[in-house]
Amino acid sequence: MPIKWLEVSVRADLEAAEAISELFNGYGQGGAVIEQWPLTTDEGMAQSGGFVLVKAYLDADDLPKKDKLEQALWHMRQIYPFDEPAFKVLEDADWANAWRQDYTVQHIGSHVVIAPSWLEYQAQAEDVVITIDPGMAFGTGLHPSTRLCLVGLENTPLQGQSLLDVGTGSGVLAIYGAKQGAYPIVAVDTDEVAVKVARENAERNGVADRMQLATGSVIAGGYELAEDSAALWAGPFDVIAINILAEIIARLSPAVVSHLQPGGHVIAAGIIQDRESIVREAWAEAGLRVVQRLQDGDWVSLIGTK
Ligand code: SAH
């Protein structure tokens, strides 16, 4: 492991941020990190003027890589307007914990609280506390799309309802479901690191026995799983949460519909407003009807039923 890391950060709007993070995923150690500002409150997020910081961490001694990344960013800036990248050298110890400083207890919706596992949180009577260490997985609760899904789930009856979480990341949505009495719960993610992190978080929250986790995804009428996975509960499900990008939600629509109980609900987020129509069209074709829409800044969540 290198001793010194170079933090590259770019301040951008949401559309550019998506392209930049794709680029960073190819360069950085552990992929891109996206931070949405301001982090503080729902209101703060909703009042636009917010921006996104996309960060990647490179070996500080790998100057050819830094040059290549700078060139790639330069080319990208000819298409998307965004600020010049900022570079900062971090000692190794800082790097692993850099993001943790900005990650604090978050109140979402009416009663959801996401508490980082390394902080003490004194729960209030009404709180549904989810304790998370996201590690390298997505799902810190800082991102508006996670928050929109949690609000959608908060408005959906979950007690005794079956729940499928497609793209579970840190496991945050499945864990919330478990705490609200959903059962059985299945959570899948194509990223095996996310599945490991989700399992640890489920254990941390005392709900691991309520859910089945596996590396893979949904296909029409079943699952496509890593070879060593145990079989999963087949459904159909009362509630399906899917917080991935619009294109992927659209592509997975026939699979999602096939896993959904008639009258059940799909809570989808990760949709940038400009791409909402992609999801709506795919849903209409797959036989899903939109019953509710939520928005936070540029991010949209759609709730559908069949
Ligand atoms: N559910 C969490 C994490 C969402 S991030 C939350 O709401 O915060 C989206 C996750 O979907 C990532 O962990 C990514 O690895 C996973 N993913 C991407 N494409 C997928 C696919 N086709 N099937 C299943 N998971 C996928």
mmCIF file of C-alpha atoms and ligand atoms in Angstrom:
data_model
loop_
_atom_site.group_PDB
_atom_site.id
_atom_site.type_symbol
_atom_site.label_atom_id
_atom_site.label_comp_id
_atom_site.label_asym_id
_atom_site.label_seq_id
_atom_site.Cartn_x
_atom_site.Cartn_y
_atom_site.Cartn_z
ATOM 1 C CA MET A 1 0.000 0.000 0.000
ATOM 2 C CA PRO A 2 1.327 3.470 -0.821
ATOM 3 C CA ILE A 3 2.066 5.704 2.145
ATOM 4 C CA LYS A 4 0.740 8.909 0.662
ATOM 5 C CA TRP A 5 -2.513 9.401 -1.165
ATOM 6 C CA LEU A 6 -3.456 12.149 -3.501
ATOM 7 C CA GLU A 7 -7.035 13.300 -3.065
ATOM 8 C CA VAL A 8 -8.475 14.681 -6.291
ATOM 9 C CA SER A 9 -11.711 16.564 -5.849
ATOM 10 C CA VAL A 10 -13.929 18.201 -8.395
ATOM 11 C CA ARG A 11 -16.882 20.435 -7.650
ATOM 12 C CA ALA A 12 -19.610 19.927 -10.214
ATOM 13 C CA ASP A 13 -23.326 19.834 -10.887
ATOM 14 C CA LEU A 14 -25.162 16.514 -10.766
ATOM 15 C CA GLU A 15 -24.978 15.681 -14.429
ATOM 16 C CA ALA A 16 -21.256 16.285 -14.686
ATOM 17 C CA ALA A 17 -20.751 14.497 -11.359
ATOM 18 C CA GLU A 18 -22.101 11.298 -12.810
ATOM 19 C CA ALA A 19 -19.656 11.416 -15.713
ATOM 20 C CA ILE A 20 -16.758 12.382 -13.457
ATOM 21 C CA SER A 21 -17.448 9.593 -11.002
ATOM 22 C CA GLU A 22 -17.485 7.104 -13.842
ATOM 23 C CA LEU A 23 -14.069 8.373 -14.869
ATOM 24 C CA PHE A 24 -12.803 8.277 -11.265
ATOM 25 C CA ASN A 25 -14.049 4.733 -10.825
ATOM 26 C CA GLY A 26 -11.505 3.719 -13.428
ATOM 27 C CA TYR A 27 -8.622 5.577 -11.749
ATOM 28 C CA GLY A 28 -9.072 5.872 -8.038
ATOM 29 C CA GLN A 29 -8.377 3.378 -5.314
ATOM 30 C CA GLY A 30 -11.753 2.116 -4.101
ATOM 31 C CA GLY A 31 -13.714 4.070 -6.708
ATOM 32 C CA ALA A 32 -15.200 7.542 -6.653
ATOM 33 C CA VAL A 33 -16.668 9.161 -3.562
ATOM 34 C CA ILE A 34 -19.575 11.512 -4.092
ATOM 35 C CA GLU A 35 -20.516 14.097 -1.510
ATOM 36 C CA GLN A 36 -23.611 16.209 -1.820
ATOM 37 C CA TRP A 37 -23.523 19.667 -0.276
ATOM 38 C CA PRO A 38 -25.054 20.998 1.818
ATOM 39 C CA LEU A 39 -25.325 17.850 3.895
ATOM 40 C CA THR A 40 -27.227 19.266 6.801
ATOM 41 C CA THR A 41 -30.996 19.221 6.334
ATOM 42 C CA ASP A 42 -33.668 18.138 3.885
ATOM 43 C CA GLU A 43 -34.568 21.805 3.426
ATOM 44 C CA GLY A 44 -30.952 22.653 2.725
ATOM 45 C CA MET A 45 -30.782 19.921 0.106
ATOM 46 C CA ALA A 46 -34.044 20.955 -1.484
ATOM 47 C CA GLN A 47 -33.056 24.597 -1.851
ATOM 48 C CA SER A 48 -30.929 24.190 -4.885
ATOM 49 C CA GLY A 49 -27.613 25.942 -5.092
ATOM 50 C CA GLY A 50 -26.221 22.751 -3.698
ATOM 51 C CA PHE A 51 -23.418 21.045 -5.533
ATOM 52 C CA VAL A 52 -21.601 17.774 -5.588
ATOM 53 C CA LEU A 53 -17.996 17.046 -4.741
ATOM 54 C CA VAL A 54 -16.599 14.035 -6.521
ATOM 55 C CA LYS A 55 -13.399 12.664 -5.044
ATOM 56 C CA ALA A 56 -10.929 9.992 -5.939
ATOM 57 C CA TYR A 57 -7.794 8.798 -4.194
ATOM 58 C CA LEU A 58 -4.632 8.000 -6.132
ATOM 59 C CA ASP A 59 -1.190 6.865 -5.124
ATOM 60 C CA ALA A 60 0.560 10.243 -4.702
ATOM 61 C CA ASP A 61 3.738 8.888 -6.283
ATOM 62 C CA ASP A 62 2.021 7.724 -9.454
ATOM 63 C CA LEU A 63 2.545 10.908 -11.440
ATOM 64 C CA PRO A 64 1.784 9.374 -14.875
ATOM 65 C CA LYS A 65 -1.634 8.379 -13.579
ATOM 66 C CA LYS A 66 -2.245 11.848 -12.213
ATOM 67 C CA ASP A 67 -1.312 13.316 -15.623
ATOM 68 C CA LYS A 68 -3.678 10.983 -17.411
ATOM 69 C CA LEU A 69 -6.498 11.810 -15.051
ATOM 70 C CA GLU A 70 -5.897 15.540 -15.484
ATOM 71 C CA GLN A 71 -5.988 15.132 -19.252
ATOM 72 C CA ALA A 72 -9.194 13.133 -19.112
ATOM 73 C CA LEU A 73 -10.751 15.788 -16.892
ATOM 74 C CA TRP A 74 -9.615 18.518 -19.255
ATOM 75 C CA HIS A 75 -11.361 16.781 -22.137
ATOM 76 C CA MET A 76 -14.474 16.305 -20.072
ATOM 77 C CA ARG A 77 -14.549 19.994 -19.185
ATOM 78 C CA GLN A 78 -14.939 20.769 -22.873
ATOM 79 C CA ILE A 79 -18.312 18.997 -22.696
ATOM 80 C CA TYR A 80 -19.534 19.653 -19.163
ATOM 81 C CA PRO A 81 -18.796 22.862 -17.321
ATOM 82 C CA PHE A 82 -17.193 22.182 -13.933
ATOM 83 C CA ASP A 83 -14.444 23.626 -11.763
ATOM 84 C CA GLU A 84 -10.802 22.721 -12.139
ATOM 85 C CA PRO A 85 -9.822 19.766 -9.983
ATOM 86 C CA ALA A 86 -8.229 20.384 -6.598
ATOM 87 C CA PHE A 87 -5.377 18.162 -5.403
ATOM 88 C CA LYS A 88 -4.406 17.441 -1.828
ATOM 89 C CA VAL A 89 -1.831 14.989 -0.491
ATOM 90 C CA LEU A 90 -3.060 12.961 2.483
ATOM 91 C CA GLU A 91 -1.137 10.749 4.843
ATOM 92 C CA ASP A 92 -2.406 7.179 4.699
ATOM 93 C CA ALA A 93 -4.060 7.367 8.107
ATOM 94 C CA ASP A 94 -6.082 10.419 7.051
ATOM 95 C CA TRP A 95 -7.271 8.868 3.865
ATOM 96 C CA ALA A 96 -9.135 5.959 5.413
ATOM 97 C CA ASN A 97 -10.979 8.317 7.711
ATOM 98 C CA ALA A 98 -11.179 11.536 5.710
ATOM 99 C CA TRP A 99 -14.839 11.171 4.792
ATOM 100 C CA ARG A 100 -15.866 10.158 8.302
ATOM 101 C CA GLN A 101 -15.428 13.694 9.585
ATOM 102 C CA ASP A 102 -18.357 14.891 7.505
ATOM 103 C CA TYR A 103 -20.498 11.906 8.303
ATOM 104 C CA THR A 104 -22.666 12.555 11.283
ATOM 105 C CA VAL A 105 -26.038 11.516 12.754
ATOM 106 C CA GLN A 106 -28.767 12.170 10.199
ATOM 107 C CA HIS A 107 -32.480 12.619 10.714
ATOM 108 C CA ILE A 108 -34.520 11.608 7.680
ATOM 109 C CA GLY A 109 -38.275 11.755 7.148
ATOM 110 C CA SER A 110 -40.251 11.737 10.417
ATOM 111 C CA HIS A 111 -38.480 9.103 12.501
ATOM 112 C CA VAL A 112 -35.516 7.645 10.645
ATOM 113 C CA VAL A 113 -32.104 8.238 12.159
ATOM 114 C CA ILE A 114 -28.900 7.029 10.528
ATOM 115 C CA ALA A 115 -26.131 6.900 13.079
ATOM 116 C CA PRO A 116 -22.504 6.224 12.083
ATOM 117 C CA SER A 117 -21.346 3.181 14.030
ATOM 118 C CA TRP A 118 -18.416 5.085 15.578
ATOM 119 C CA LEU A 119 -20.586 7.805 17.148
ATOM 120 C CA GLU A 120 -22.756 7.589 20.261
ATOM 121 C CA TYR A 121 -26.396 8.377 19.634
ATOM 122 C CA GLN A 122 -29.018 8.736 22.353
ATOM 123 C CA ALA A 123 -32.217 7.506 20.688
ATOM 124 C CA GLN A 124 -35.534 9.294 21.274
ATOM 125 C CA ALA A 125 -38.700 7.233 21.793
ATOM 126 C CA GLU A 126 -39.980 7.528 18.221
ATOM 127 C CA ASP A 127 -36.652 7.041 16.482
ATOM 128 C CA VAL A 128 -35.944 4.172 14.124
ATOM 129 C CA VAL A 129 -32.164 4.084 14.413
ATOM 130 C CA ILE A 130 -30.054 2.462 11.716
ATOM 131 C CA THR A 131 -26.411 2.088 12.684
ATOM 132 C CA ILE A 132 -24.185 2.113 9.631
ATOM 133 C CA ASP A 133 -20.540 1.811 8.746
ATOM 134 C CA PRO A 134 -20.722 2.091 4.963
ATOM 135 C CA GLY A 135 -17.069 1.198 4.408
ATOM 136 C CA MET A 136 -16.622 1.260 0.652
ATOM 137 C CA ALA A 137 -20.335 0.675 -0.083
ATOM 138 C CA PHE A 138 -22.850 3.286 -1.183
ATOM 139 C CA GLY A 139 -25.654 4.090 1.243
ATOM 140 C CA THR A 140 -24.461 6.492 3.904
ATOM 141 C CA GLY A 141 -27.771 8.313 3.898
ATOM 142 C CA LEU A 142 -25.989 11.451 2.711
ATOM 143 C CA HIS A 143 -27.267 11.001 -0.796
ATOM 144 C CA PRO A 144 -30.734 12.402 -1.601
ATOM 145 C CA SER A 145 -31.762 9.192 -3.377
ATOM 146 C CA THR A 146 -31.217 7.100 -0.238
ATOM 147 C CA ARG A 147 -33.175 9.666 1.742
ATOM 148 C CA LEU A 148 -36.020 9.636 -0.791
ATOM 149 C CA CYS A 149 -36.200 5.832 -0.580
ATOM 150 C CA LEU A 150 -36.319 5.971 3.199
ATOM 151 C CA VAL A 151 -39.138 8.507 3.081
ATOM 152 C CA GLY A 152 -40.949 6.283 0.559
ATOM 153 C CA LEU A 153 -40.492 3.275 2.833
ATOM 154 C CA GLU A 154 -41.643 5.291 5.841
ATOM 155 C CA ASN A 155 -44.920 5.947 4.006
ATOM 156 C CA THR A 156 -45.377 2.275 3.113
ATOM 157 C CA PRO A 157 -46.790 -0.353 5.501
ATOM 158 C CA LEU A 158 -43.961 -2.812 6.210
ATOM 159 C CA GLN A 159 -45.063 -4.869 9.214
ATOM 160 C CA GLY A 160 -45.239 -8.491 8.065
ATOM 161 C CA GLN A 161 -44.645 -7.452 4.445
ATOM 162 C CA SER A 162 -42.051 -9.088 2.238
ATOM 163 C CA LEU A 163 -39.304 -6.754 0.997
ATOM 164 C CA LEU A 164 -36.830 -7.002 -1.861
ATOM 165 C CA ASP A 165 -33.911 -4.539 -1.920
ATOM 166 C CA VAL A 166 -32.254 -4.423 -5.336
ATOM 167 C CA GLY A 167 -28.804 -2.788 -5.111
ATOM 168 C CA THR A 168 -28.606 -2.867 -1.330
ATOM 169 C CA GLY A 169 -25.222 -1.077 -1.012
ATOM 170 C CA SER A 170 -24.597 -0.589 2.716
ATOM 171 C CA GLY A 171 -27.870 -2.440 3.410
ATOM 172 C CA VAL A 172 -29.484 0.718 4.750
ATOM 173 C CA LEU A 173 -32.944 0.211 3.175
ATOM 174 C CA ALA A 174 -33.210 -3.504 3.994
ATOM 175 C CA ILE A 175 -32.157 -2.801 7.588
ATOM 176 C CA TYR A 176 -34.780 -0.084 7.885
ATOM 177 C CA GLY A 177 -37.366 -2.558 6.537
ATOM 178 C CA ALA A 178 -36.304 -5.172 9.075
ATOM 179 C CA LYS A 179 -36.617 -2.688 11.914
ATOM 180 C CA GLN A 180 -40.163 -1.906 10.776
ATOM 181 C CA GLY A 181 -41.134 -5.572 10.826
ATOM 182 C CA ALA A 182 -40.790 -6.488 7.153
ATOM 183 C CA TYR A 183 -40.346 -10.229 6.594
ATOM 184 C CA PRO A 184 -39.008 -12.049 4.677
ATOM 185 C CA ILE A 185 -36.375 -9.694 3.274
ATOM 186 C CA VAL A 186 -34.082 -10.365 0.336
ATOM 187 C CA ALA A 187 -31.258 -7.955 -0.549
ATOM 188 C CA VAL A 188 -29.014 -8.299 -3.579
ATOM 189 C CA ASP A 189 -26.153 -6.276 -5.037
ATOM 190 C CA THR A 190 -23.928 -6.966 -8.007
ATOM 191 C CA ASP A 191 -20.966 -5.726 -5.945
ATOM 192 C CA GLU A 192 -19.711 -8.413 -3.563
ATOM 193 C CA VAL A 193 -18.002 -5.815 -1.372
ATOM 194 C CA ALA A 194 -21.367 -4.133 -0.831
ATOM 195 C CA VAL A 195 -22.934 -7.457 0.136
ATOM 196 C CA LYS A 196 -20.220 -8.025 2.724
ATOM 197 C CA VAL A 197 -20.685 -4.518 4.130
ATOM 198 C CA ALA A 198 -24.496 -4.953 4.140
ATOM 199 C CA ARG A 199 -24.157 -8.223 6.057
ATOM 200 C CA GLU A 200 -21.938 -6.578 8.677
ATOM 201 C CA ASN A 201 -24.375 -3.705 9.014
ATOM 202 C CA ALA A 202 -27.337 -6.110 9.335
ATOM 203 C CA GLU A 203 -25.489 -7.887 12.151
ATOM 204 C CA ARG A 204 -24.622 -4.576 13.774
ATOM 205 C CA ASN A 205 -28.349 -3.764 13.835
ATOM 206 C CA GLY A 206 -29.369 -7.191 15.096
ATOM 207 C CA VAL A 207 -31.486 -7.984 12.010
ATOM 208 C CA ALA A 208 -29.222 -10.357 10.053
ATOM 209 C CA ASP A 209 -31.563 -13.272 10.809
ATOM 210 C CA ARG A 210 -34.444 -11.475 9.098
ATOM 211 C CA MET A 211 -32.812 -11.143 5.689
ATOM 212 C CA GLN A 212 -31.155 -13.113 2.938
ATOM 213 C CA LEU A 213 -28.248 -11.349 1.224
ATOM 214 C CA ALA A 214 -26.566 -12.368 -1.997
ATOM 215 C CA THR A 215 -24.247 -11.106 -4.714
ATOM 216 C CA GLY A 216 -26.193 -10.739 -7.947
ATOM 217 C CA SER A 217 -29.336 -9.199 -9.313
ATOM 218 C CA VAL A 218 -32.917 -9.852 -10.353
ATOM 219 C CA ILE A 219 -33.996 -11.260 -13.693
ATOM 220 C CA ALA A 220 -37.532 -11.927 -14.908
ATOM 221 C CA GLY A 221 -38.901 -14.771 -12.804
ATOM 222 C CA GLY A 222 -35.805 -15.219 -10.654
ATOM 223 C CA TYR A 223 -32.304 -14.143 -9.753
ATOM 224 C CA GLU A 224 -28.905 -14.159 -11.372
ATOM 225 C CA LEU A 225 -26.482 -14.854 -8.537
ATOM 226 C CA ALA A 226 -22.796 -15.465 -7.924
ATOM 227 C CA GLU A 227 -21.983 -19.152 -8.121
ATOM 228 C CA ASP A 228 -21.509 -19.759 -4.406
ATOM 229 C CA SER A 229 -24.806 -18.098 -3.373
ATOM 230 C CA ALA A 230 -27.463 -19.937 -1.434
ATOM 231 C CA ALA A 231 -30.937 -19.964 -3.033
ATOM 232 C CA LEU A 232 -33.069 -16.930 -2.182
ATOM 233 C CA TRP A 233 -36.714 -16.642 -1.259
ATOM 234 C CA ALA A 234 -38.494 -16.355 -4.603
ATOM 235 C CA GLY A 235 -41.228 -13.866 -3.754
ATOM 236 C CA PRO A 236 -43.463 -12.335 -5.012
ATOM 237 C CA PHE A 237 -42.758 -9.322 -2.793
ATOM 238 C CA ASP A 238 -45.090 -6.741 -1.272
ATOM 239 C CA VAL A 239 -42.453 -4.018 -1.440
ATOM 240 C CA ILE A 240 -39.427 -3.615 -3.717
ATOM 241 C CA ALA A 241 -36.826 -0.884 -3.174
ATOM 242 C CA ILE A 242 -34.493 -0.071 -6.041
ATOM 243 C CA ASN A 243 -32.109 2.844 -5.751
ATOM 244 C CA ILE A 244 -29.868 2.640 -8.802
ATOM 245 C CA LEU A 245 -29.486 4.880 -11.846
ATOM 246 C CA ALA A 246 -32.424 5.551 -14.202
ATOM 247 C CA GLU A 247 -31.019 3.425 -17.019
ATOM 248 C CA ILE A 248 -30.577 0.408 -14.762
ATOM 249 C CA ILE A 249 -33.997 0.795 -13.154
ATOM 250 C CA ALA A 250 -35.464 0.933 -16.665
ATOM 251 C CA ARG A 251 -33.529 -2.136 -17.782
ATOM 252 C CA LEU A 252 -34.561 -4.099 -14.696
ATOM 253 C CA SER A 253 -38.277 -3.183 -14.962
ATOM 254 C CA PRO A 254 -39.480 -6.534 -16.375
ATOM 255 C CA ALA A 255 -37.490 -8.359 -13.668
ATOM 256 C CA VAL A 256 -38.858 -6.095 -10.931
ATOM 257 C CA VAL A 257 -42.441 -6.486 -12.143
ATOM 258 C CA SER A 258 -42.085 -10.255 -12.138
ATOM 259 C CA HIS A 259 -41.025 -10.151 -8.458
ATOM 260 C CA LEU A 260 -43.869 -7.829 -7.402
ATOM 261 C CA GLN A 261 -47.078 -8.985 -5.773
ATOM 262 C CA PRO A 262 -50.204 -7.483 -7.443
ATOM 263 C CA GLY A 263 -51.049 -4.381 -5.383
ATOM 264 C CA GLY A 264 -47.488 -4.241 -4.041
ATOM 265 C CA HIS A 265 -45.232 -1.196 -4.311
ATOM 266 C CA VAL A 266 -41.936 -0.451 -6.021
ATOM 267 C CA ILE A 267 -39.981 2.438 -4.532
ATOM 268 C CA ALA A 268 -37.409 3.579 -7.066
ATOM 269 C CA ALA A 269 -34.812 6.338 -6.703
ATOM 270 C CA GLY A 270 -31.454 7.321 -8.104
ATOM 271 C CA ILE A 271 -33.246 9.060 -10.942
ATOM 272 C CA ILE A 272 -31.960 12.436 -12.092
ATOM 273 C CA GLN A 273 -34.945 14.547 -13.108
ATOM 274 C CA ASP A 274 -33.819 14.749 -16.750
ATOM 275 C CA ARG A 275 -33.935 10.957 -17.012
ATOM 276 C CA GLU A 276 -37.265 10.414 -15.298
ATOM 277 C CA SER A 277 -38.972 9.715 -18.627
ATOM 278 C CA ILE A 278 -36.671 6.747 -19.246
ATOM 279 C CA VAL A 279 -38.010 5.064 -16.115
ATOM 280 C CA ARG A 280 -41.620 6.085 -16.735
ATOM 281 C CA GLU A 281 -41.565 4.648 -20.259
ATOM 282 C CA ALA A 282 -39.967 1.378 -19.178
ATOM 283 C CA TRP A 283 -42.425 1.029 -16.313
ATOM 284 C CA ALA A 284 -45.435 1.670 -18.544
ATOM 285 C CA GLU A 285 -44.209 -0.991 -20.922
ATOM 286 C CA ALA A 286 -43.558 -3.457 -18.089
ATOM 287 C CA GLY A 287 -47.011 -2.853 -16.556
ATOM 288 C CA LEU A 288 -46.128 -0.614 -13.608
ATOM 289 C CA ARG A 289 -48.268 2.411 -12.814
ATOM 290 C CA VAL A 290 -46.753 5.436 -11.038
ATOM 291 C CA VAL A 291 -48.774 6.283 -7.909
ATOM 292 C CA GLN A 292 -46.450 8.758 -6.217
ATOM 293 C CA ARG A 293 -43.502 10.985 -7.023
ATOM 294 C CA LEU A 294 -41.052 12.579 -4.612
ATOM 295 C CA GLN A 295 -38.291 15.036 -5.425
ATOM 296 C CA ASP A 296 -35.254 16.409 -3.624
ATOM 297 C CA GLY A 297 -33.227 18.879 -5.649
ATOM 298 C CA ASP A 298 -32.594 17.257 -9.019
ATOM 299 C CA TRP A 299 -33.267 13.746 -7.723
ATOM 300 C CA VAL A 300 -36.602 12.031 -8.242
ATOM 301 C CA SER A 301 -38.189 9.011 -6.621
ATOM 302 C CA LEU A 302 -41.105 7.175 -8.214
ATOM 303 C CA ILE A 303 -43.423 4.787 -6.432
ATOM 304 C CA GLY A 304 -45.224 2.325 -8.665
ATOM 305 C CA THR A 305 -47.695 -0.510 -8.388
ATOM 306 C CA LYS A 306 -49.159 -3.202 -10.627
HETATM 307 N N1 SAH B 1 -29.697 0.829 -1.493
HETATM 308 C C1 SAH B 1 -28.605 1.714 -1.077
HETATM 309 C C2 SAH B 1 -27.474 1.741 -2.095
HETATM 310 C C3 SAH B 1 -27.832 2.281 -3.444
HETATM 311 S S1 SAH B 1 -26.411 2.462 -4.510
HETATM 312 C C4 SAH B 1 -29.165 3.099 -0.832
HETATM 313 O O1 SAH B 1 -30.328 3.328 -1.102
HETATM 314 O O2 SAH B 1 -28.424 3.960 -0.367
HETATM 315 C C5 SAH B 1 -26.793 1.348 -5.806
HETATM 316 C C6 SAH B 1 -26.256 -0.042 -5.589
HETATM 317 O O3 SAH B 1 -26.751 -0.841 -6.661
HETATM 318 C C7 SAH B 1 -24.748 -0.161 -5.622
HETATM 319 O O4 SAH B 1 -24.299 -0.791 -4.427
HETATM 320 C C8 SAH B 1 -24.462 -1.002 -6.866
HETATM 321 O O5 SAH B 1 -23.391 -1.912 -6.676
HETATM 322 C C9 SAH B 1 -25.756 -1.756 -7.071
HETATM 323 N N2 SAH B 1 -26.080 -2.155 -8.448
HETATM 324 C C10 SAH B 1 -25.741 -1.562 -9.615
HETATM 325 N N3 SAH B 1 -26.285 -2.206 -10.666
HETATM 326 C C11 SAH B 1 -27.000 -3.250 -10.156
HETATM 327 C C12 SAH B 1 -27.798 -4.281 -10.738
HETATM 328 N N4 SAH B 1 -27.963 -4.378 -12.053
HETATM 329 N N5 SAH B 1 -28.396 -5.161 -9.907
HETATM 330 C C13 SAH B 1 -28.221 -5.079 -8.559
HETATM 331 N N6 SAH B 1 -27.475 -4.132 -7.971
HETATM 332 C C14 SAH B 1 -26.867 -3.223 -8.741
#
